[in-house]
Amino acid sequence: MLTADIEYYQPKSLNEAIDLFFQLKHVNKQPLYYSGGTEIITFRRLNLIQTGAIIDIKNIPECKIFELNDHFLITGASISLTYLEEKNFFPLLSKTSRGVADFTARNKITLGGNICGQIFYREAVLPFLLADSNVILAGYDGVKSLPIHMVFNQTLNLNEGQFLVQLQTEESYLSLPHYAIKKRQQWDTGYPLITIATLKKDGQLRIAFSGLCPFPFRSLEVEKELNNRQLPIDERIMNAIKYLPGPILNDVEGSKEYRLFVLRNTLKDIFRELEGE
Amino acid sequence: MAFLPLNKISVNLDINDEIYQAEIRPFSTLLSILRLELGLTGSKPGCLNGDCGACTIIMDGLPYKSCIILAVEAAGRKITTIEGLKNAPIQTAFIENFAFQCGYCTPGFIMNCHALISKYQNPSKETIKEWLESNICRCTSYEEIEKAVLSVIHNEVESRKE
C-alpha cells in the first residue's frame, strides 16, 4: 500500500495547473504532473521517484480532446491509448500504440504519459515524429505550439512547470501508407526488442525507432540511406546502420548484435510491405 | 471532495451499486482501499505493478488494474468488483470448463472476460486474445479460460437466434 503523505490536486484549467505547480514547488513539494499515472504509481511504490504532490491534468478540457478540427487531428495528452486505438483517426498511431503494455493497462496509460515517461521506449511518439506534428505545451509563459522536432530530442524537453497539452497532426498524414511493427524476443507481451514505425510520403520512407537505443528517434541520415534506390536493399540497410545514433541497447531483452540482426530483417520486411521489394 | 486533517480526502465510491464513503490518503491505490478499508478482498494483489491482472476490476464498463489506479481517481465512476457479479454467465462457464487451478488469478480473469463479453456481443478471436493477454495465470489454464469465454459467447449468439 502507498501510504506516503502525497497531496492530490485536480485542476480544471491550464492556468490553474501551472499556478499549482509553482505554488507547490515554492513549498518544496516537488510536484509532478499526472495523467494516466501508471508509471508514477509504480515508480513511487519502488521509491524510484520522490514527490509530495501530484497534479492530475485529466480533467483539463484541452487535454481531453481527440478530434479532427480544421484539417488537423488534435490529440489531447490525457487520451488513453485504447481510446485513440478505438477511434482510429490515425491508423499508424493506433498500430504503434497497440504494442504498448497490454490492453487493460492501456485503458489507463495516456498518450502524454507514454511520451513524457521515464521508461525509455515511449513508442507513442514515433508516429508524431514521422508526421512532423506540432506539440502544444503549457507553462508559466503561456501556451506554445512548436514543431515536434524542436522540442523532442530523445525526450520531450520541457521547461520547469511546463507540460504537454496536445499534439496537432496535419490531416493529410493520417491516411498515408504506413507500417508499424514491434519485435519481442519471445511471446506477444512484455517489453520490446525493437519497435519500428514507417510512413511513406511523396515516395519516400520515413522511419522512426524505439527500443534500439535508450531513446526513441527519427534520423534523417538513416532515412536518406534507406531511400537511396540506386543501391540494393542490403547495402542501403548496411549504410543506414552506420548512421544510427548510439549506443545500441545491449540488455536482458537482447544483445546489441541480436538487436542489429533483428533490425536488418525487420527493415527488409518493411521494404517488402511498402516498396514491394 | 472535502479535505480532512492528516491529508486525507473524503470520497464517495460507487462500487457494486452501493455508495461507500471513505476517508483515504490521496496516494492510496484503489486496490488497497477495496481490500483494506472496504473489505472487498476479491480483487487480488499480485505484482502491484500493472502486469499480472489479478486485481482487475471494471470501471465504467472497461477493465482496469486496480493496483495502478488511485482510489481518488475512481470517485464518481461506476466500479464493479468480483463481489458485484452474481452468478454471471462467465462465472458458471469458468466452473463448467475447469478454467482455474489455484484460483488466485480467477477474479481478475473473470472481470476482464465479463467486461469483454458485456462490450462485444460476438468479439473476434483477435479481440479476445488482445483483451486476455492482460492477465497472467501461472497455472497456465489459458486453454480452459478461452473455452469458458467462447462458451459464453456461443450461448449468447445462440440465444439471440432463438
CSV table of C-alpha atoms in Angstrom, one decimal:
chain,number,residue,atom,x,y,z
A,1,MET,CA,0.0,0.0,0.0
A,2,LEU,CA,1.2,3.5,-0.8
A,3,THR,CA,1.0,5.4,2.4
A,4,ALA,CA,3.2,8.4,1.8
A,5,ASP,CA,1.6,11.7,2.5
A,6,ILE,CA,1.3,12.9,-1.0
A,7,GLU,CA,-1.2,15.6,-1.9
A,8,TYR,CA,-3.5,15.3,-4.9
A,9,TYR,CA,-4.9,18.1,-7.0
A,10,GLN,CA,-7.2,18.1,-9.9
A,11,PRO,CA,-7.1,21.4,-11.7
A,12,LYS,CA,-9.8,22.3,-14.2
A,13,SER,CA,-7.8,24.7,-16.4
A,14,LEU,CA,-4.3,25.0,-17.8
A,15,ASN,CA,-3.6,28.2,-15.8
A,16,GLU,CA,-4.8,26.5,-12.6
A,17,ALA,CA,-2.4,23.6,-13.1
A,18,ILE,CA,0.6,25.8,-13.8
A,19,ASP,CA,-0.2,28.1,-10.8
A,20,LEU,CA,-0.5,25.0,-8.6
A,21,PHE,CA,2.8,23.7,-9.8
A,22,PHE,CA,4.7,26.8,-8.8
A,23,GLN,CA,2.9,27.2,-5.5
A,24,LEU,CA,3.7,23.6,-4.6
A,25,LYS,CA,7.3,23.9,-5.8
A,26,HIS,CA,7.6,27.0,-3.7
A,27,VAL,CA,6.8,25.0,-0.6
A,28,ASN,CA,9.2,22.2,-1.7
A,29,LYS,CA,6.6,19.7,-2.6
A,30,GLN,CA,8.4,18.5,-5.7
A,31,PRO,CA,5.1,18.4,-7.7
A,32,LEU,CA,4.6,16.1,-10.6
A,33,TYR,CA,2.0,16.4,-13.4
A,34,TYR,CA,-0.1,13.2,-13.5
A,35,SER,CA,-2.3,11.9,-16.3
A,36,GLY,CA,-2.7,8.1,-16.5
A,37,GLY,CA,-0.2,7.8,-13.6
A,38,THR,CA,0.8,4.2,-14.2
A,39,GLU,CA,4.5,4.9,-14.2
A,40,ILE,CA,4.2,7.4,-11.3
A,41,ILE,CA,2.3,4.9,-9.1
A,42,THR,CA,4.7,2.0,-9.8
A,43,PHE,CA,7.9,4.1,-9.6
A,44,ARG,CA,6.7,5.7,-6.3
A,45,ARG,CA,6.0,2.3,-4.8
A,46,LEU,CA,9.6,1.3,-5.7
A,47,ASN,CA,10.9,4.6,-4.3
A,48,LEU,CA,12.3,5.5,-7.7
A,49,ILE,CA,10.7,8.9,-7.7
A,50,GLN,CA,10.1,11.4,-4.9
A,51,THR,CA,7.1,13.8,-4.9
A,52,GLY,CA,5.0,15.5,-2.3
A,53,ALA,CA,2.2,16.4,-4.6
A,54,ILE,CA,0.6,15.3,-7.9
A,55,ILE,CA,-1.3,17.5,-10.2
A,56,ASP,CA,-3.8,15.4,-12.2
A,57,ILE,CA,-4.4,17.0,-15.6
A,58,LYS,CA,-7.1,14.6,-16.8
A,59,ASN,CA,-9.9,17.0,-16.2
A,60,ILE,CA,-8.5,19.9,-18.1
A,61,PRO,CA,-10.7,20.2,-21.2
A,62,GLU,CA,-7.8,20.9,-23.6
A,63,CYS,CA,-6.1,17.6,-22.5
A,64,LYS,CA,-9.1,15.5,-23.2
A,65,ILE,CA,-9.7,16.5,-26.9
A,66,PHE,CA,-9.4,13.9,-29.6
A,67,GLU,CA,-10.9,15.2,-32.8
A,68,LEU,CA,-10.4,16.4,-36.4
A,69,ASN,CA,-10.6,20.2,-36.5
A,70,ASP,CA,-9.8,22.4,-39.4
A,71,HIS,CA,-7.6,19.8,-41.2
A,72,PHE,CA,-5.7,18.9,-38.1
A,73,LEU,CA,-6.0,16.0,-35.8
A,74,ILE,CA,-5.9,17.3,-32.2
A,75,THR,CA,-4.8,14.6,-29.7
A,76,GLY,CA,-5.0,15.6,-26.0
A,77,ALA,CA,-2.3,14.4,-23.7
A,78,SER,CA,-4.8,12.7,-21.4
A,79,ILE,CA,-6.4,10.5,-24.1
A,80,SER,CA,-6.0,6.8,-23.1
A,81,LEU,CA,-4.2,4.6,-25.6
A,82,THR,CA,-7.1,2.3,-26.0
A,83,TYR,CA,-9.5,5.2,-26.7
A,84,LEU,CA,-7.3,6.5,-29.5
A,85,GLU,CA,-7.0,3.0,-30.9
A,86,GLU,CA,-10.8,2.6,-30.9
A,87,LYS,CA,-11.4,5.9,-32.6
A,88,ASN,CA,-8.6,5.1,-35.0
A,89,PHE,CA,-8.3,8.6,-36.6
A,90,PHE,CA,-4.6,8.0,-37.1
A,91,PRO,CA,-4.1,4.3,-38.0
A,92,LEU,CA,-0.3,4.4,-37.7
A,93,LEU,CA,-0.7,5.8,-34.2
A,94,SER,CA,-3.3,3.1,-33.3
A,95,LYS,CA,-1.0,0.3,-34.5
A,96,THR,CA,2.0,1.6,-32.7
A,97,SER,CA,0.0,2.2,-29.5
A,98,ARG,CA,-1.2,-1.4,-29.6
A,99,GLY,CA,2.3,-2.5,-28.8
A,100,VAL,CA,2.5,-0.7,-25.5
A,101,ALA,CA,2.0,-2.8,-22.4
A,102,ASP,CA,-1.3,-4.7,-22.6
A,103,PHE,CA,-5.0,-3.8,-23.3
A,104,THR,CA,-6.1,-3.3,-19.7
A,105,ALA,CA,-3.1,-1.3,-18.8
A,106,ARG,CA,-3.6,0.9,-22.0
A,107,ASN,CA,-7.1,1.8,-20.6
A,108,LYS,CA,-5.1,3.7,-18.0
A,109,ILE,CA,-1.9,4.7,-19.9
A,110,THR,CA,-2.3,8.0,-21.7
A,111,LEU,CA,-0.6,9.5,-24.7
A,112,GLY,CA,1.1,12.2,-22.7
A,113,GLY,CA,2.2,9.7,-20.0
A,114,ASN,CA,3.8,7.5,-22.6
A,115,ILE,CA,5.6,10.3,-24.4
A,116,CYS,CA,6.8,12.0,-21.2
A,117,GLY,CA,7.5,8.9,-19.1
A,118,GLN,CA,10.9,7.8,-17.8
A,119,ILE,CA,10.7,4.4,-19.3
A,120,PHE,CA,12.6,4.9,-22.4
A,121,TYR,CA,10.5,3.2,-25.1
A,122,ARG,CA,7.9,6.0,-25.5
A,123,GLU,CA,6.6,4.3,-28.6
A,124,ALA,CA,3.6,6.6,-29.0
A,125,VAL,CA,5.8,9.5,-30.1
A,126,LEU,CA,7.0,7.7,-33.2
A,127,PRO,CA,4.0,8.5,-35.5
A,128,PHE,CA,4.1,12.1,-34.4
A,129,LEU,CA,7.9,12.3,-35.3
A,130,LEU,CA,7.1,10.9,-38.7
A,131,ALA,CA,4.1,13.2,-39.3
A,132,ASP,CA,6.0,16.4,-38.4
A,133,SER,CA,3.3,17.1,-35.8
A,134,ASN,CA,3.2,20.2,-33.6
A,135,VAL,CA,3.4,19.9,-29.9
A,136,ILE,CA,1.2,22.2,-27.7
A,137,LEU,CA,2.9,22.9,-24.3
A,138,ALA,CA,1.6,25.0,-21.4
A,139,GLY,CA,3.9,26.7,-19.0
A,140,TYR,CA,4.4,29.9,-17.0
A,141,ASP,CA,5.0,31.8,-20.2
A,142,GLY,CA,1.7,30.7,-21.7
A,143,VAL,CA,0.6,28.1,-24.3
A,144,LYS,CA,3.0,27.4,-27.2
A,145,SER,CA,2.8,25.4,-30.4
A,146,LEU,CA,6.1,24.1,-31.5
A,147,PRO,CA,7.3,21.7,-34.2
A,148,ILE,CA,7.9,18.3,-32.5
A,149,HIS,CA,11.5,18.2,-33.9
A,150,MET,CA,12.3,21.4,-32.0
A,151,VAL,CA,11.3,20.0,-28.6
A,152,PHE,CA,11.7,16.3,-28.8
A,153,ASN,CA,15.3,15.0,-28.8
A,154,GLN,CA,15.4,11.6,-27.1
A,155,THR,CA,12.8,13.0,-24.6
A,156,LEU,CA,10.3,15.8,-24.7
A,157,ASN,CA,12.4,18.7,-23.5
A,158,LEU,CA,10.1,20.7,-21.1
A,159,ASN,CA,10.9,23.7,-19.1
A,160,GLU,CA,10.2,23.7,-15.4
A,161,GLY,CA,6.5,23.7,-14.8
A,162,GLN,CA,5.7,23.1,-18.4
A,163,PHE,CA,3.5,20.1,-19.6
A,164,LEU,CA,2.3,18.5,-22.7
A,165,VAL,CA,-1.3,19.5,-23.6
A,166,GLN,CA,-1.8,18.3,-27.1
A,167,LEU,CA,-0.3,17.1,-30.4
A,168,GLN,CA,-1.6,18.5,-33.7
A,169,THR,CA,-1.1,16.5,-36.8
A,170,GLU,CA,-2.0,17.6,-40.4
A,171,GLU,CA,-4.9,15.6,-41.7
A,172,SER,CA,-3.0,14.7,-44.9
A,173,TYR,CA,-0.6,12.5,-42.9
A,174,LEU,CA,-3.3,10.3,-41.3
A,175,SER,CA,-4.1,8.2,-44.4
A,176,LEU,CA,-0.6,7.8,-45.8
A,177,PRO,CA,0.7,4.2,-46.4
A,178,HIS,CA,2.3,3.0,-43.2
A,179,TYR,CA,3.7,0.1,-41.3
A,180,ALA,CA,4.3,-0.5,-37.6
A,181,ILE,CA,5.9,-3.5,-36.1
A,182,LYS,CA,7.0,-4.5,-32.6
A,183,LYS,CA,9.5,-7.3,-32.2
A,184,ARG,CA,9.9,-9.1,-28.9
A,185,GLN,CA,12.4,-11.7,-28.1
A,186,GLN,CA,9.5,-14.1,-27.4
A,187,TRP,CA,5.8,-14.1,-26.7
A,188,ASP,CA,3.3,-11.4,-27.6
A,189,THR,CA,3.5,-9.3,-24.4
A,190,GLY,CA,6.3,-7.8,-22.5
A,191,TYR,CA,9.0,-5.2,-23.3
A,192,PRO,CA,10.0,-4.9,-26.9
A,193,LEU,CA,13.3,-5.6,-28.6
A,194,ILE,CA,12.6,-3.1,-31.3
A,195,THR,CA,9.6,-1.1,-32.4
A,196,ILE,CA,9.6,0.5,-35.9
A,197,ALA,CA,7.1,2.9,-37.3
A,198,THR,CA,7.1,3.8,-41.0
A,199,LEU,CA,5.2,6.3,-43.1
A,200,LYS,CA,5.5,6.7,-46.8
A,201,LYS,CA,5.2,10.3,-48.1
A,202,ASP,CA,5.9,11.5,-51.6
A,203,GLY,CA,7.5,8.2,-52.4
A,204,GLN,CA,10.0,8.4,-49.5
A,205,LEU,CA,10.0,6.2,-46.4
A,206,ARG,CA,10.1,7.9,-43.1
A,207,ILE,CA,11.2,5.6,-40.3
A,208,ALA,CA,11.3,6.0,-36.5
A,209,PHE,CA,12.6,3.6,-33.9
A,210,SER,CA,12.1,2.7,-30.3
A,211,GLY,CA,14.0,0.1,-28.3
A,212,LEU,CA,17.1,0.2,-30.5
A,213,CYS,CA,18.8,2.9,-28.5
A,214,PRO,CA,17.9,4.0,-25.0
A,215,PHE,CA,15.6,6.6,-26.5
A,216,PRO,CA,13.1,6.8,-29.4
A,217,PHE,CA,14.3,8.6,-32.5
A,218,ARG,CA,13.9,9.5,-36.2
A,219,SER,CA,17.1,10.1,-38.1
A,220,LEU,CA,17.1,11.9,-41.5
A,221,GLU,CA,20.5,10.4,-42.3
A,222,VAL,CA,19.2,6.9,-41.7
A,223,GLU,CA,16.2,7.7,-43.9
A,224,LYS,CA,18.4,9.2,-46.7
A,225,GLU,CA,20.4,5.9,-46.9
A,226,LEU,CA,17.3,3.7,-46.8
A,227,ASN,CA,15.7,5.7,-49.6
A,228,ASN,CA,18.8,5.5,-51.8
A,229,ARG,CA,17.2,3.5,-54.6
A,230,GLN,CA,20.5,3.4,-56.6
A,231,LEU,CA,21.7,0.6,-54.2
A,232,PRO,CA,20.4,-2.8,-53.4
A,233,ILE,CA,18.4,-3.1,-50.2
A,234,ASP,CA,21.1,-5.0,-48.2
A,235,GLU,CA,23.6,-2.2,-49.0
A,236,ARG,CA,21.1,0.5,-48.1
A,237,ILE,CA,20.4,-1.1,-44.8
A,238,MET,CA,24.2,-1.6,-44.1
A,239,ASN,CA,24.8,2.1,-44.9
A,240,ALA,CA,21.8,3.2,-42.8
A,241,ILE,CA,23.1,1.3,-39.7
A,242,LYS,CA,26.3,3.5,-39.8
A,243,TYR,CA,24.1,6.5,-39.0
A,244,LEU,CA,22.3,5.1,-36.1
A,245,PRO,CA,22.7,7.2,-33.0
A,246,GLY,CA,24.5,5.3,-30.3
A,247,PRO,CA,24.6,3.4,-28.1
A,248,ILE,CA,22.7,0.4,-29.4
A,249,LEU,CA,20.9,-1.3,-26.4
A,250,ASN,CA,22.6,-4.4,-25.0
A,251,ASP,CA,20.4,-5.6,-22.2
A,252,VAL,CA,18.3,-8.5,-20.9
A,253,GLU,CA,15.8,-8.1,-23.7
A,254,GLY,CA,18.5,-8.7,-26.3
A,255,SER,CA,22.2,-8.2,-27.0
A,256,LYS,CA,23.4,-5.4,-29.3
A,257,GLU,CA,24.3,-7.9,-32.0
A,258,TYR,CA,20.9,-9.6,-31.8
A,259,ARG,CA,19.1,-6.2,-32.0
A,260,LEU,CA,21.0,-5.3,-35.1
A,261,PHE,CA,20.2,-8.7,-36.6
A,262,VAL,CA,16.5,-8.2,-35.9
A,263,LEU,CA,16.7,-4.7,-37.2
A,264,ARG,CA,18.2,-5.8,-40.6
A,265,ASN,CA,15.5,-8.4,-41.1
A,266,THR,CA,12.7,-6.1,-40.0
A,267,LEU,CA,13.8,-3.4,-42.3
A,268,LYS,CA,13.6,-5.9,-45.2
A,269,ASP,CA,10.1,-6.8,-44.1
A,270,ILE,CA,9.2,-3.1,-44.2
A,271,PHE,CA,10.7,-2.8,-47.8
A,272,ARG,CA,8.6,-5.8,-48.8
A,273,GLU,CA,5.5,-4.3,-47.3
A,274,LEU,CA,5.8,-0.7,-48.5
A,275,GLU,CA,8.0,-0.9,-51.5
A,276,GLY,CA,7.2,-4.4,-52.9
A,277,GLU,CA,10.9,-5.2,-53.0
B,1,MET,CA,-14.2,16.3,-2.3
B,2,ALA,CA,-13.5,17.7,1.2
B,3,PHE,CA,-10.0,17.8,2.7
B,4,LEU,CA,-9.6,16.3,6.2
B,5,PRO,CA,-6.7,16.6,8.7
B,6,LEU,CA,-3.7,14.4,8.1
B,7,ASN,CA,-4.1,15.0,4.4
B,8,LYS,CA,-7.0,12.6,4.0
B,9,ILE,CA,-9.6,13.1,1.3
B,10,SER,CA,-13.2,12.1,1.7
B,11,VAL,CA,-14.5,10.4,-1.4
B,12,ASN,CA,-17.7,8.6,-2.4
B,13,LEU,CA,-17.0,5.4,-4.3
B,14,ASP,CA,-19.8,3.8,-6.3
B,15,ILE,CA,-18.9,0.1,-6.0
B,16,ASN,CA,-21.3,-2.8,-7.0
B,17,ASP,CA,-24.2,-0.4,-6.9
B,18,GLU,CA,-23.5,0.8,-3.4
B,19,ILE,CA,-22.1,4.1,-2.3
B,20,TYR,CA,-19.2,3.8,0.1
B,21,GLN,CA,-17.8,6.9,1.8
B,22,ALA,CA,-14.2,6.6,2.6
B,23,GLU,CA,-11.5,8.8,4.0
B,24,ILE,CA,-8.4,8.0,2.1
B,25,ARG,CA,-4.9,9.1,1.7
B,26,PRO,CA,-4.6,10.7,-1.8
B,27,PHE,CA,-1.9,8.3,-3.0
B,28,SER,CA,-3.7,5.1,-1.9
B,29,THR,CA,-4.4,2.7,-4.7
B,30,LEU,CA,-8.0,1.6,-5.4
B,31,LEU,CA,-6.8,-2.0,-4.7
B,32,SER,CA,-5.6,-1.1,-1.2
B,33,ILE,CA,-8.8,0.8,-0.4
B,34,LEU,CA,-11.0,-2.0,-1.7
B,35,ARG,CA,-9.3,-4.7,0.3
B,36,LEU,CA,-8.1,-2.9,3.4
B,37,GLU,CA,-10.7,-0.2,4.0
B,38,LEU,CA,-13.9,-1.7,2.4
B,39,GLY,CA,-13.3,-5.4,3.0
B,40,LEU,CA,-13.8,-6.3,-0.7
B,41,THR,CA,-11.0,-8.8,-0.9
B,42,GLY,CA,-11.9,-10.5,-4.1
B,43,SER,CA,-9.6,-8.3,-6.1
B,44,LYS,CA,-6.2,-9.9,-5.6
B,45,PRO,CA,-2.8,-8.2,-5.1
B,46,GLY,CA,-0.3,-9.8,-7.3
B,47,CYS,CA,2.6,-7.9,-8.9
B,48,LEU,CA,1.3,-4.5,-7.8
B,49,ASN,CA,2.9,-3.3,-10.9
B,50,GLY,CA,0.1,-3.4,-13.5
B,51,ASP,CA,1.5,-6.6,-15.1
B,52,CYS,CA,-0.4,-9.6,-13.8
B,53,GLY,CA,-4.1,-8.5,-13.9
B,54,ALA,CA,-5.1,-10.3,-10.6
B,55,CYS,CA,-6.5,-7.1,-9.3
B,56,THR,CA,-8.7,-6.3,-12.4
B,57,ILE,CA,-12.0,-4.5,-11.7
B,58,ILE,CA,-14.5,-2.9,-14.1
B,59,MET,CA,-14.8,0.8,-14.2
B,60,ASP,CA,-17.4,2.5,-16.4
B,61,GLY,CA,-17.6,-0.7,-18.5
B,62,LEU,CA,-13.9,-1.2,-19.1
B,63,PRO,CA,-11.4,-3.4,-17.2
B,64,TYR,CA,-8.7,-1.7,-15.2
B,65,LYS,CA,-5.9,-2.9,-13.0
B,66,SER,CA,-6.8,-1.5,-9.6
B,67,CYS,CA,-3.2,-1.5,-8.4
B,68,ILE,CA,-2.4,1.3,-10.8
B,69,ILE,CA,-5.4,3.4,-10.1
B,70,LEU,CA,-5.5,5.8,-7.2
B,71,ALA,CA,-8.8,5.5,-5.3
B,72,VAL,CA,-9.3,9.2,-5.6
B,73,GLU,CA,-9.4,8.8,-9.4
B,74,ALA,CA,-12.2,6.3,-9.1
B,75,ALA,CA,-14.5,8.8,-7.3
B,76,GLY,CA,-17.6,9.5,-9.4
B,77,ARG,CA,-17.0,6.4,-11.6
B,78,LYS,CA,-19.1,3.2,-11.6
B,79,ILE,CA,-17.0,0.3,-10.2
B,80,THR,CA,-17.7,-3.4,-10.3
B,81,THR,CA,-15.6,-5.9,-8.4
B,82,ILE,CA,-15.8,-9.6,-8.4
B,83,GLU,CA,-18.2,-9.4,-5.4
B,84,GLY,CA,-20.6,-7.5,-7.7
B,85,LEU,CA,-21.1,-10.4,-10.1
B,86,LYS,CA,-23.9,-12.6,-9.0
B,87,ASN,CA,-23.7,-15.9,-11.0
B,88,ALA,CA,-22.8,-14.1,-14.2
B,89,PRO,CA,-22.6,-16.5,-17.2
B,90,ILE,CA,-18.8,-16.2,-17.2
B,91,GLN,CA,-18.6,-17.4,-13.6
B,92,THR,CA,-20.6,-20.5,-14.4
B,93,ALA,CA,-18.5,-21.1,-17.6
B,94,PHE,CA,-15.3,-21.0,-15.6
B,95,ILE,CA,-16.7,-23.7,-13.3
B,96,GLU,CA,-18.0,-25.8,-16.2
B,97,ASN,CA,-14.8,-25.6,-18.1
B,98,PHE,CA,-12.4,-26.0,-15.1
B,99,ALA,CA,-10.9,-22.7,-16.1
B,100,PHE,CA,-8.7,-22.5,-13.0
B,101,GLN,CA,-6.3,-24.4,-10.8
B,102,CYS,CA,-5.1,-22.5,-7.8
B,103,GLY,CA,-7.7,-19.8,-8.4
B,104,TYR,CA,-5.6,-16.7,-7.5
B,105,CYS,CA,-5.8,-15.1,-10.9
B,106,THR,CA,-9.5,-16.1,-11.4
B,107,PRO,CA,-11.3,-13.0,-10.1
B,108,GLY,CA,-9.1,-10.8,-12.4
B,109,PHE,CA,-9.7,-13.0,-15.4
B,110,ILE,CA,-13.4,-13.2,-14.7
B,111,MET,CA,-13.7,-9.4,-14.5
B,112,ASN,CA,-11.7,-9.0,-17.7
B,113,CYS,CA,-13.8,-11.6,-19.5
B,114,HIS,CA,-17.1,-10.1,-18.2
B,115,ALA,CA,-16.1,-6.7,-19.4
B,116,LEU,CA,-15.2,-8.1,-22.8
B,117,ILE,CA,-18.5,-10.0,-23.2
B,118,SER,CA,-20.5,-7.1,-22.0
B,119,LYS,CA,-18.9,-4.8,-24.6
B,120,TYR,CA,-18.9,-7.1,-27.5
B,121,GLN,CA,-21.7,-9.4,-28.5
B,122,ASN,CA,-19.5,-11.5,-30.7
B,123,PRO,CA,-15.9,-10.5,-30.4
B,124,SER,CA,-13.3,-11.7,-32.9
B,125,LYS,CA,-10.6,-14.1,-31.8
B,126,GLU,CA,-8.1,-11.3,-32.2
B,127,THR,CA,-10.1,-9.1,-29.8
B,128,ILE,CA,-10.4,-11.9,-27.2
B,129,LYS,CA,-6.7,-12.5,-27.5
B,130,GLU,CA,-5.8,-8.8,-27.1
B,131,TRP,CA,-8.0,-8.4,-24.1
B,132,LEU,CA,-7.0,-11.6,-22.3
B,133,GLU,CA,-3.3,-11.0,-22.8
B,134,SER,CA,-3.6,-8.5,-20.0
B,135,ASN,CA,-3.9,-11.3,-17.4
B,136,ILE,CA,-1.4,-13.9,-16.3
B,137,CYS,CA,-2.3,-17.4,-15.0
B,138,ARG,CA,0.8,-19.1,-13.6
B,139,CYS,CA,-1.1,-22.5,-13.5
B,140,THR,CA,-1.5,-22.0,-17.3
B,141,SER,CA,-5.2,-22.6,-17.6
B,142,TYR,CA,-5.3,-20.4,-20.7
B,143,GLU,CA,-7.0,-23.0,-22.9
B,144,GLU,CA,-9.7,-23.6,-20.4
B,145,ILE,CA,-10.2,-19.9,-19.9
B,146,GLU,CA,-10.5,-19.4,-23.6
B,147,LYS,CA,-13.1,-22.2,-23.8
B,148,ALA,CA,-15.1,-20.6,-21.0
B,149,VAL,CA,-15.2,-17.3,-22.8
B,150,LEU,CA,-16.1,-18.9,-26.1
B,151,SER,CA,-18.8,-20.9,-24.5
B,152,VAL,CA,-20.5,-17.8,-23.1
B,153,ILE,CA,-20.2,-16.0,-26.5
B,154,HIS,CA,-21.6,-19.1,-28.2
B,155,ASN,CA,-24.6,-19.3,-25.8
B,156,GLU,CA,-25.3,-15.6,-26.3
B,157,VAL,CA,-25.2,-15.9,-30.1
B,158,GLU,CA,-27.4,-19.0,-30.0
B,159,SER,CA,-29.9,-17.4,-27.6
B,160,ARG,CA,-30.2,-14.3,-29.9
B,161,LYS,CA,-31.1,-16.6,-32.8
B,162,GLU,CA,-34.0,-18.1,-30.9
